[in-house]
PDB file of C-alpha atoms in Angstrom:
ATOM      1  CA  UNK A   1       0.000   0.000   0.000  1.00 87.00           C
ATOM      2  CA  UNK A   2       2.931   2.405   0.722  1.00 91.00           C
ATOM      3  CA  UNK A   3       3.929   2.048  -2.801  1.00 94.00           C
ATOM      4  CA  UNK A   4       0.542   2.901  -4.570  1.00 95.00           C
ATOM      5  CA  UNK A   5       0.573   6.010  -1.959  1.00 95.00           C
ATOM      6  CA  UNK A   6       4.290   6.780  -3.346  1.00 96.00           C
ATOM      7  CA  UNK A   7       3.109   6.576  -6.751  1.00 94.00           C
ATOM      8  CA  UNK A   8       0.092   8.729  -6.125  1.00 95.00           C
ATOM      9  CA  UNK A   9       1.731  11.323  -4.311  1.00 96.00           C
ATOM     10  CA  UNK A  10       4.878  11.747  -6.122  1.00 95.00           C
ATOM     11  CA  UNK A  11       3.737  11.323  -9.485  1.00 94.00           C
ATOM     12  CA  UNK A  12      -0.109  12.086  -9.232  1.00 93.00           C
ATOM     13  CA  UNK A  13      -0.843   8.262 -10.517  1.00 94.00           C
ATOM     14  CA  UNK A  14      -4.175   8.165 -10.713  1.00 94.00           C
ATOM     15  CA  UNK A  15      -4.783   4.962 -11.612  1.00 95.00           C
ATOM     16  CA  UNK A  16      -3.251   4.332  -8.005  1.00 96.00           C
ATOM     17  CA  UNK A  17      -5.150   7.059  -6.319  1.00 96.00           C
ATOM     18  CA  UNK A  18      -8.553   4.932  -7.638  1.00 97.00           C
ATOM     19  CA  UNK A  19      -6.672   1.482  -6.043  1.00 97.00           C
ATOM     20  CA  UNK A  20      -6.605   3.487  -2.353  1.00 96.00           C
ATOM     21  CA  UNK A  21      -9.847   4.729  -2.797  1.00 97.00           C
ATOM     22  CA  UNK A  22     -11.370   1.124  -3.161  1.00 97.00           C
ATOM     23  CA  UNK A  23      -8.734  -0.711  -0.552  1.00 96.00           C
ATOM     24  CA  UNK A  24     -10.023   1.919   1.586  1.00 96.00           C
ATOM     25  CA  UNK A  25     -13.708   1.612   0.738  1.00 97.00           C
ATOM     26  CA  UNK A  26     -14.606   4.002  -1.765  1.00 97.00           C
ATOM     27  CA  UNK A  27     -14.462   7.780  -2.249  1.00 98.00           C
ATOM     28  CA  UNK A  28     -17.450   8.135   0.761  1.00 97.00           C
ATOM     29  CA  UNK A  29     -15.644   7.009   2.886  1.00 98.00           C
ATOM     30  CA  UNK A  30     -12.212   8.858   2.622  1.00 97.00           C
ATOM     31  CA  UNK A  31     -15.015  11.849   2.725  1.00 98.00           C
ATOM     32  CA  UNK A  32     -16.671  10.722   5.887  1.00 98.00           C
ATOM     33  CA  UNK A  33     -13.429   9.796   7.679  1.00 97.00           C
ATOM     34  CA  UNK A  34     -12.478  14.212   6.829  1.00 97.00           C
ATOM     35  CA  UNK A  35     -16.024  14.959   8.030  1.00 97.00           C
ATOM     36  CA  UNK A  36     -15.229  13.156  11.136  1.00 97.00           C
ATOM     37  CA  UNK A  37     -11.846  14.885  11.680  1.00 96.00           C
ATOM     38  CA  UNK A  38     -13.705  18.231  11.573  1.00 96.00           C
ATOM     39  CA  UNK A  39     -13.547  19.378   7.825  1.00 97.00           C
ATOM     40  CA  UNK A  40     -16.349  20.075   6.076  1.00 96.00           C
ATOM     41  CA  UNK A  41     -15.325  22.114   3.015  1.00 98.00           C
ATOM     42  CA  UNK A  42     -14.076  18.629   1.044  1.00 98.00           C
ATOM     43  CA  UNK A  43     -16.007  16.599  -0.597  1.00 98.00           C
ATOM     44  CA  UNK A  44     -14.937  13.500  -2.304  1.00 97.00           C
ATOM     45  CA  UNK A  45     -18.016  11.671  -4.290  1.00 98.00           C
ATOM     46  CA  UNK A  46     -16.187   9.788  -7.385  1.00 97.00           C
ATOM     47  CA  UNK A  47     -12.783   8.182  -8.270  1.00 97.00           C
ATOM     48  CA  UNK A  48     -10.632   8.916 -10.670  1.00 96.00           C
ATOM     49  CA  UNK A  49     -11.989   6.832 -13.814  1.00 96.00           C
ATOM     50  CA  UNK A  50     -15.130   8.576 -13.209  1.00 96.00           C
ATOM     51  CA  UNK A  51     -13.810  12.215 -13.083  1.00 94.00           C
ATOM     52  CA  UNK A  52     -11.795  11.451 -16.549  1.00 92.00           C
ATOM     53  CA  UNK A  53     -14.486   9.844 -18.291  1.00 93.00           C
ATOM     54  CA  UNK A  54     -17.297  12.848 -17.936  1.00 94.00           C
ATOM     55  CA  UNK A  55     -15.843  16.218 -17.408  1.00 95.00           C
ATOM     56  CA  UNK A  56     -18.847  17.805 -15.504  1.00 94.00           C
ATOM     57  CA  UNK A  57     -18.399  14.975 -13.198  1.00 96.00           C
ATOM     58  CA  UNK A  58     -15.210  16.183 -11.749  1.00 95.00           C
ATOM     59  CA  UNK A  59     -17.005  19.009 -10.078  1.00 96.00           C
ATOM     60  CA  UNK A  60     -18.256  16.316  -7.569  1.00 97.00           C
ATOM     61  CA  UNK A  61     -14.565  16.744  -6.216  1.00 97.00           C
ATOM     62  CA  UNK A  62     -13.774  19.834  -4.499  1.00 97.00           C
ATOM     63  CA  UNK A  63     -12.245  21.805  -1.437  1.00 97.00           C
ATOM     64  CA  UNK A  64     -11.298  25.118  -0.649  1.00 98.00           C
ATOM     65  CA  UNK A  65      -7.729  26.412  -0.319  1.00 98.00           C
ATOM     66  CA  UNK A  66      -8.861  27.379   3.182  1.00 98.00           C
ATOM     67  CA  UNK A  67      -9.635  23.532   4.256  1.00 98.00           C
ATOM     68  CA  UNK A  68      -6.947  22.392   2.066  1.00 98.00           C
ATOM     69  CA  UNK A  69      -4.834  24.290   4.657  1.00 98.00           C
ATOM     70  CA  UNK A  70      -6.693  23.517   7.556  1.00 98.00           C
ATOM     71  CA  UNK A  71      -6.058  19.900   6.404  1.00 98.00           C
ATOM     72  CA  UNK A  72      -2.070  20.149   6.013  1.00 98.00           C
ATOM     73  CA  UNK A  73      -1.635  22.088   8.949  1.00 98.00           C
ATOM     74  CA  UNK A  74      -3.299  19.819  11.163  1.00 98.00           C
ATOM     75  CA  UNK A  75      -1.470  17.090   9.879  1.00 97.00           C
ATOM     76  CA  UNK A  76       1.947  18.198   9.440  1.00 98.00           C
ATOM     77  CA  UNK A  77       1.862  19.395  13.152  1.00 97.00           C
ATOM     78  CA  UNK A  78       0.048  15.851  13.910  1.00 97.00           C
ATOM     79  CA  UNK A  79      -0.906  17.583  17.187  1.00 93.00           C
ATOM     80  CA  UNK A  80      -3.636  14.721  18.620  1.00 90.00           C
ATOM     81  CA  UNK A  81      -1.191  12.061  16.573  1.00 94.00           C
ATOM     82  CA  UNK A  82      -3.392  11.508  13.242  1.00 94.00           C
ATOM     83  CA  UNK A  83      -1.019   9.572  11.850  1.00 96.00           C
ATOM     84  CA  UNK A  84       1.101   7.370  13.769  1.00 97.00           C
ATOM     85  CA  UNK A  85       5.427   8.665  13.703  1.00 97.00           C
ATOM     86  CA  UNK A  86       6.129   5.977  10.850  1.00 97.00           C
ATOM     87  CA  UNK A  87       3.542   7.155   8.987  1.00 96.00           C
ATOM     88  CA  UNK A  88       4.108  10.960   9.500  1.00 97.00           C
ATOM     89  CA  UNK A  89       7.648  10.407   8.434  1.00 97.00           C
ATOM     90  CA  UNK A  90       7.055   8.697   5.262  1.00 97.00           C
ATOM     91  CA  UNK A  91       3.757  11.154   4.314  1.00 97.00           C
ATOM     92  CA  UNK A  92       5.910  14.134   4.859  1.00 97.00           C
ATOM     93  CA  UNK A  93       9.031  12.023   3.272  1.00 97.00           C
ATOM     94  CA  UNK A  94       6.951  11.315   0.177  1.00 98.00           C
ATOM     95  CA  UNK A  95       5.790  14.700  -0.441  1.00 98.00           C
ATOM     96  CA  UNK A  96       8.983  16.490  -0.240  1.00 98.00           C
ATOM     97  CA  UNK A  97       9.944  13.895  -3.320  1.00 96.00           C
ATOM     98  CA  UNK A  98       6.857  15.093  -5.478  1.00 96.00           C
ATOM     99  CA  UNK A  99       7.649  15.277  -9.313  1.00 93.00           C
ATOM    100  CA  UNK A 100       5.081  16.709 -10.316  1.00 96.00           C
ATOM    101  CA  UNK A 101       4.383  20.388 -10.634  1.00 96.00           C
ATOM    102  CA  UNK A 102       8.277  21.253 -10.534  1.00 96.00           C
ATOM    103  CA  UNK A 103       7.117  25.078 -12.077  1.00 98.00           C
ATOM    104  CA  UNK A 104       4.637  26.251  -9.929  1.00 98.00           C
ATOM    105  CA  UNK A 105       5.021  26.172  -6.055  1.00 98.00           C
ATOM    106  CA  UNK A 106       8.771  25.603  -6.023  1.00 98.00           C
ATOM    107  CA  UNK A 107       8.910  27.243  -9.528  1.00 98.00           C
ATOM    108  CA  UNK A 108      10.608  30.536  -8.107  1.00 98.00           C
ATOM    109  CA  UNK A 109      11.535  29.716  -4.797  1.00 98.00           C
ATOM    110  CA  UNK A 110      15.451  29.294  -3.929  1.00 97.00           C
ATOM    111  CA  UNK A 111      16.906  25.945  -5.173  1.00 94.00           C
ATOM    112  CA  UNK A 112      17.285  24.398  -1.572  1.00 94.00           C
ATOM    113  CA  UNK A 113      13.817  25.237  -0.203  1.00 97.00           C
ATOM    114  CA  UNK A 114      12.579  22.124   0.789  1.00 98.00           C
ATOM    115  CA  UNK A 115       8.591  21.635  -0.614  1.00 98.00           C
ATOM    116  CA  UNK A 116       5.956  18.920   0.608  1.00 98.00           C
ATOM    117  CA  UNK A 117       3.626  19.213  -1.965  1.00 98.00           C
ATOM    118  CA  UNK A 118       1.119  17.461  -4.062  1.00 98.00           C
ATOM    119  CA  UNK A 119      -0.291  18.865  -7.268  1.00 97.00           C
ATOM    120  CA  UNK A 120      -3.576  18.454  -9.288  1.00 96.00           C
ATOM    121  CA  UNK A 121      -4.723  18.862 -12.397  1.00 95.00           C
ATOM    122  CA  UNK A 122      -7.936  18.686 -14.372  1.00 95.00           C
ATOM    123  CA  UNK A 123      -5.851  18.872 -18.227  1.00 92.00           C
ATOM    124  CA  UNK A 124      -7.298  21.077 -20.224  1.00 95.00           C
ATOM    125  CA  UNK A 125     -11.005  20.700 -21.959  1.00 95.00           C
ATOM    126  CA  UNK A 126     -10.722  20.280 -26.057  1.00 92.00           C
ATOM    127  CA  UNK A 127     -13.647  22.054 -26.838  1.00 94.00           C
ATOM    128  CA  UNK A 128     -13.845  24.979 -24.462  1.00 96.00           C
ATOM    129  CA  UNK A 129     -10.086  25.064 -23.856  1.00 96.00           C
ATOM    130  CA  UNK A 130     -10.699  25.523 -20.509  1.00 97.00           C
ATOM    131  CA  UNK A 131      -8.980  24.008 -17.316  1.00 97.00           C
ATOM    132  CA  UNK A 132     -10.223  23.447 -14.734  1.00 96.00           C
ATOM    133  CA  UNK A 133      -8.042  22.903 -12.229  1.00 97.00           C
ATOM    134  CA  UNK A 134      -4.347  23.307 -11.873  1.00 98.00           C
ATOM    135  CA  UNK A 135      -3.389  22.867  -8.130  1.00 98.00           C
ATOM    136  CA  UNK A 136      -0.663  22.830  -5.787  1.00 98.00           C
ATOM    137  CA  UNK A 137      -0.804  22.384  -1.793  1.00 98.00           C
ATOM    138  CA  UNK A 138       2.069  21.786   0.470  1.00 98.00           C
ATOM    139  CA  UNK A 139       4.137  22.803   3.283  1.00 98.00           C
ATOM    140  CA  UNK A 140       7.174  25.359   2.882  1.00 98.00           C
ATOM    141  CA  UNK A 141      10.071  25.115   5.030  1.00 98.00           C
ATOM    142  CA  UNK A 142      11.672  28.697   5.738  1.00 98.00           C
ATOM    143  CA  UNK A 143      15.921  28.978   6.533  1.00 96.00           C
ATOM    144  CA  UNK A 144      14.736  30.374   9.860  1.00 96.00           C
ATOM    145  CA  UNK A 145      13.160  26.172  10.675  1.00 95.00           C
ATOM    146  CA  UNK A 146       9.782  27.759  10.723  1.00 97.00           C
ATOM    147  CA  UNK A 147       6.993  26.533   7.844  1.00 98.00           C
ATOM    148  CA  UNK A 148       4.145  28.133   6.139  1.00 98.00           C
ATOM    149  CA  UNK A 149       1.158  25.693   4.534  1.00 98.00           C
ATOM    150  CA  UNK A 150      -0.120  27.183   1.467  1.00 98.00           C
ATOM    151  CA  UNK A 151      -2.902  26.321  -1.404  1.00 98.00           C
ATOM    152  CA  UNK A 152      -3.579  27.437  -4.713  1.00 98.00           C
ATOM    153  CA  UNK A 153      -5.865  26.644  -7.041  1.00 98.00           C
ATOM    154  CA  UNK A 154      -5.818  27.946 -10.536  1.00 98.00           C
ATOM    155  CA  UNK A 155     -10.141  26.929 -11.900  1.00 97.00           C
ATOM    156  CA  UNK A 156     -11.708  27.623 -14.688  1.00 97.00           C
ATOM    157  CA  UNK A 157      -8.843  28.838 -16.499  1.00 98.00           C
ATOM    158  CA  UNK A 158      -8.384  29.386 -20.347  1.00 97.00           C
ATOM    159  CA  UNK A 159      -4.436  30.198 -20.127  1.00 97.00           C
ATOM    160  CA  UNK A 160      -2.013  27.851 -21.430  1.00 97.00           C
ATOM    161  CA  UNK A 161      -0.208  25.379 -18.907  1.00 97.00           C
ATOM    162  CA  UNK A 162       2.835  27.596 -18.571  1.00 98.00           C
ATOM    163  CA  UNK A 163       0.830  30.859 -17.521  1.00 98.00           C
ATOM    164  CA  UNK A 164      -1.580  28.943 -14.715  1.00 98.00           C
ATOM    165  CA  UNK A 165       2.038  27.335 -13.400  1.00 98.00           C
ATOM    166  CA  UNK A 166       3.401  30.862 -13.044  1.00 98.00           C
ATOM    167  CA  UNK A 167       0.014  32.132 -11.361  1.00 98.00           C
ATOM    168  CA  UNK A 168       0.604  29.865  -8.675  1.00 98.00           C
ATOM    169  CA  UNK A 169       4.510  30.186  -8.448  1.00 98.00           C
ATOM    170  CA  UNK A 170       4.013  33.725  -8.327  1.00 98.00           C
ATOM    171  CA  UNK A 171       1.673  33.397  -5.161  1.00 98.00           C
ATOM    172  CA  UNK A 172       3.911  31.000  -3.587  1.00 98.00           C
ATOM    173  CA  UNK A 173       7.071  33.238  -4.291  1.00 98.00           C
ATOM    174  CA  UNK A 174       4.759  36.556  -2.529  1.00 98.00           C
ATOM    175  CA  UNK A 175       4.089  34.105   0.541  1.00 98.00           C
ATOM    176  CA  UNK A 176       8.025  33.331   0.733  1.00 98.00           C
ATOM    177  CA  UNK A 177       8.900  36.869   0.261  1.00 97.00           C
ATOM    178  CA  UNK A 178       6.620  37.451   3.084  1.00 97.00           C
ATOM    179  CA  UNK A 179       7.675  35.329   5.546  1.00 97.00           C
ATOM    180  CA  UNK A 180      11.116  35.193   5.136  1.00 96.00           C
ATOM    181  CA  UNK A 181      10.848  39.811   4.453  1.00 91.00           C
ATOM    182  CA  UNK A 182      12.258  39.362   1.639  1.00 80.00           C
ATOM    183  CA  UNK A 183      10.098  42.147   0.326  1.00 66.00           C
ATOM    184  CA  UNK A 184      10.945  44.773   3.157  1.00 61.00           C
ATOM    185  CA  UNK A 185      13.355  47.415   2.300  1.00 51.00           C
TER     186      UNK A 185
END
């Protein structure tokens, strides 16, 4: 099972994202066990086969870059222990090694700066030329050994692949000038 989640995270498989979903019972209740936890703006109602084989249906997927926070913060700090230490190490592990989405959150931050992130995409619709999603969430270690979570989620877009990268590595490079005051004079 570790290896399907490798594959998943690291290279957005989705062909193993749909194997977790049914090993873990189905998209309902990966949604019910967030609901549980305490977040409410997810909602997870198909797999993946379902999602590329009717593009309206992917819809039935969402958060909000808010909860998508919430969700990494809480588990990166693994305050009430969430995920047992073996598992926290190889989660966080995994998601530092994502290759996928190498041009938008870590697109223009320095070389070094260590990113646990996962991306998402939607591709790109052939008729409208519209894309629907192009996400990236993760966890941004700063030099100083503090950390800031961010999510963003380019929707509805009809800019090429290399523009809706640069949207989001342009917010993620604002957040790092932020924290680190890299824009202060």
């Amino acid at each position: 099972m570790k290896e399907i989640l490798e594959y998943t995270i690291t290279l957005s498989d989705n062909v193993g994202c749909d194997v977790l979903l049914k090993l873990l019972g189905g998209p309902q209740v990966v949604e019910s066990y967030f609901a549980k936890k305490g977040f409410k703006d997810i909602s997870i109602k198909i797999n993946e086969k379902t999602m590329q084989s009717n593009w309206d249906k992917q819809f039935l997927n969402w958060s909000t870059p808010k909860e998508m926070n919430r969700i990494l913060q809480t588990y990166y700090v693994n305050k009430n222990n969430l995920l047992s230490m073996p598992m926290y190490d190889f989660l966080w592990t995994t998601m530092k090694s994502t290759n996928t989405g190498l041009k938008q959150l870590k697109g223009q931050l320095p070389d070094q700066t260590v990113v646990a992130h996962k991306t998402g995409s939607s591709g790109t619709n052939k008729k409208t030329g519209i894309t629907a999603a192009l996400n990236d969430v993760g966890v941004v270690l700063l030099p100083s050994g503090e950390y800031f979570v961010i999510s963003v989620f380019v929707t509805h877009s009809k800019e090429n692949q290399e523009t809706n990268e640069r949207i989001i590595s342009d917010i993620a490079k604002a957040a790092w000038d932020f924290f680190t005051g890299a824009n202060q004079l």
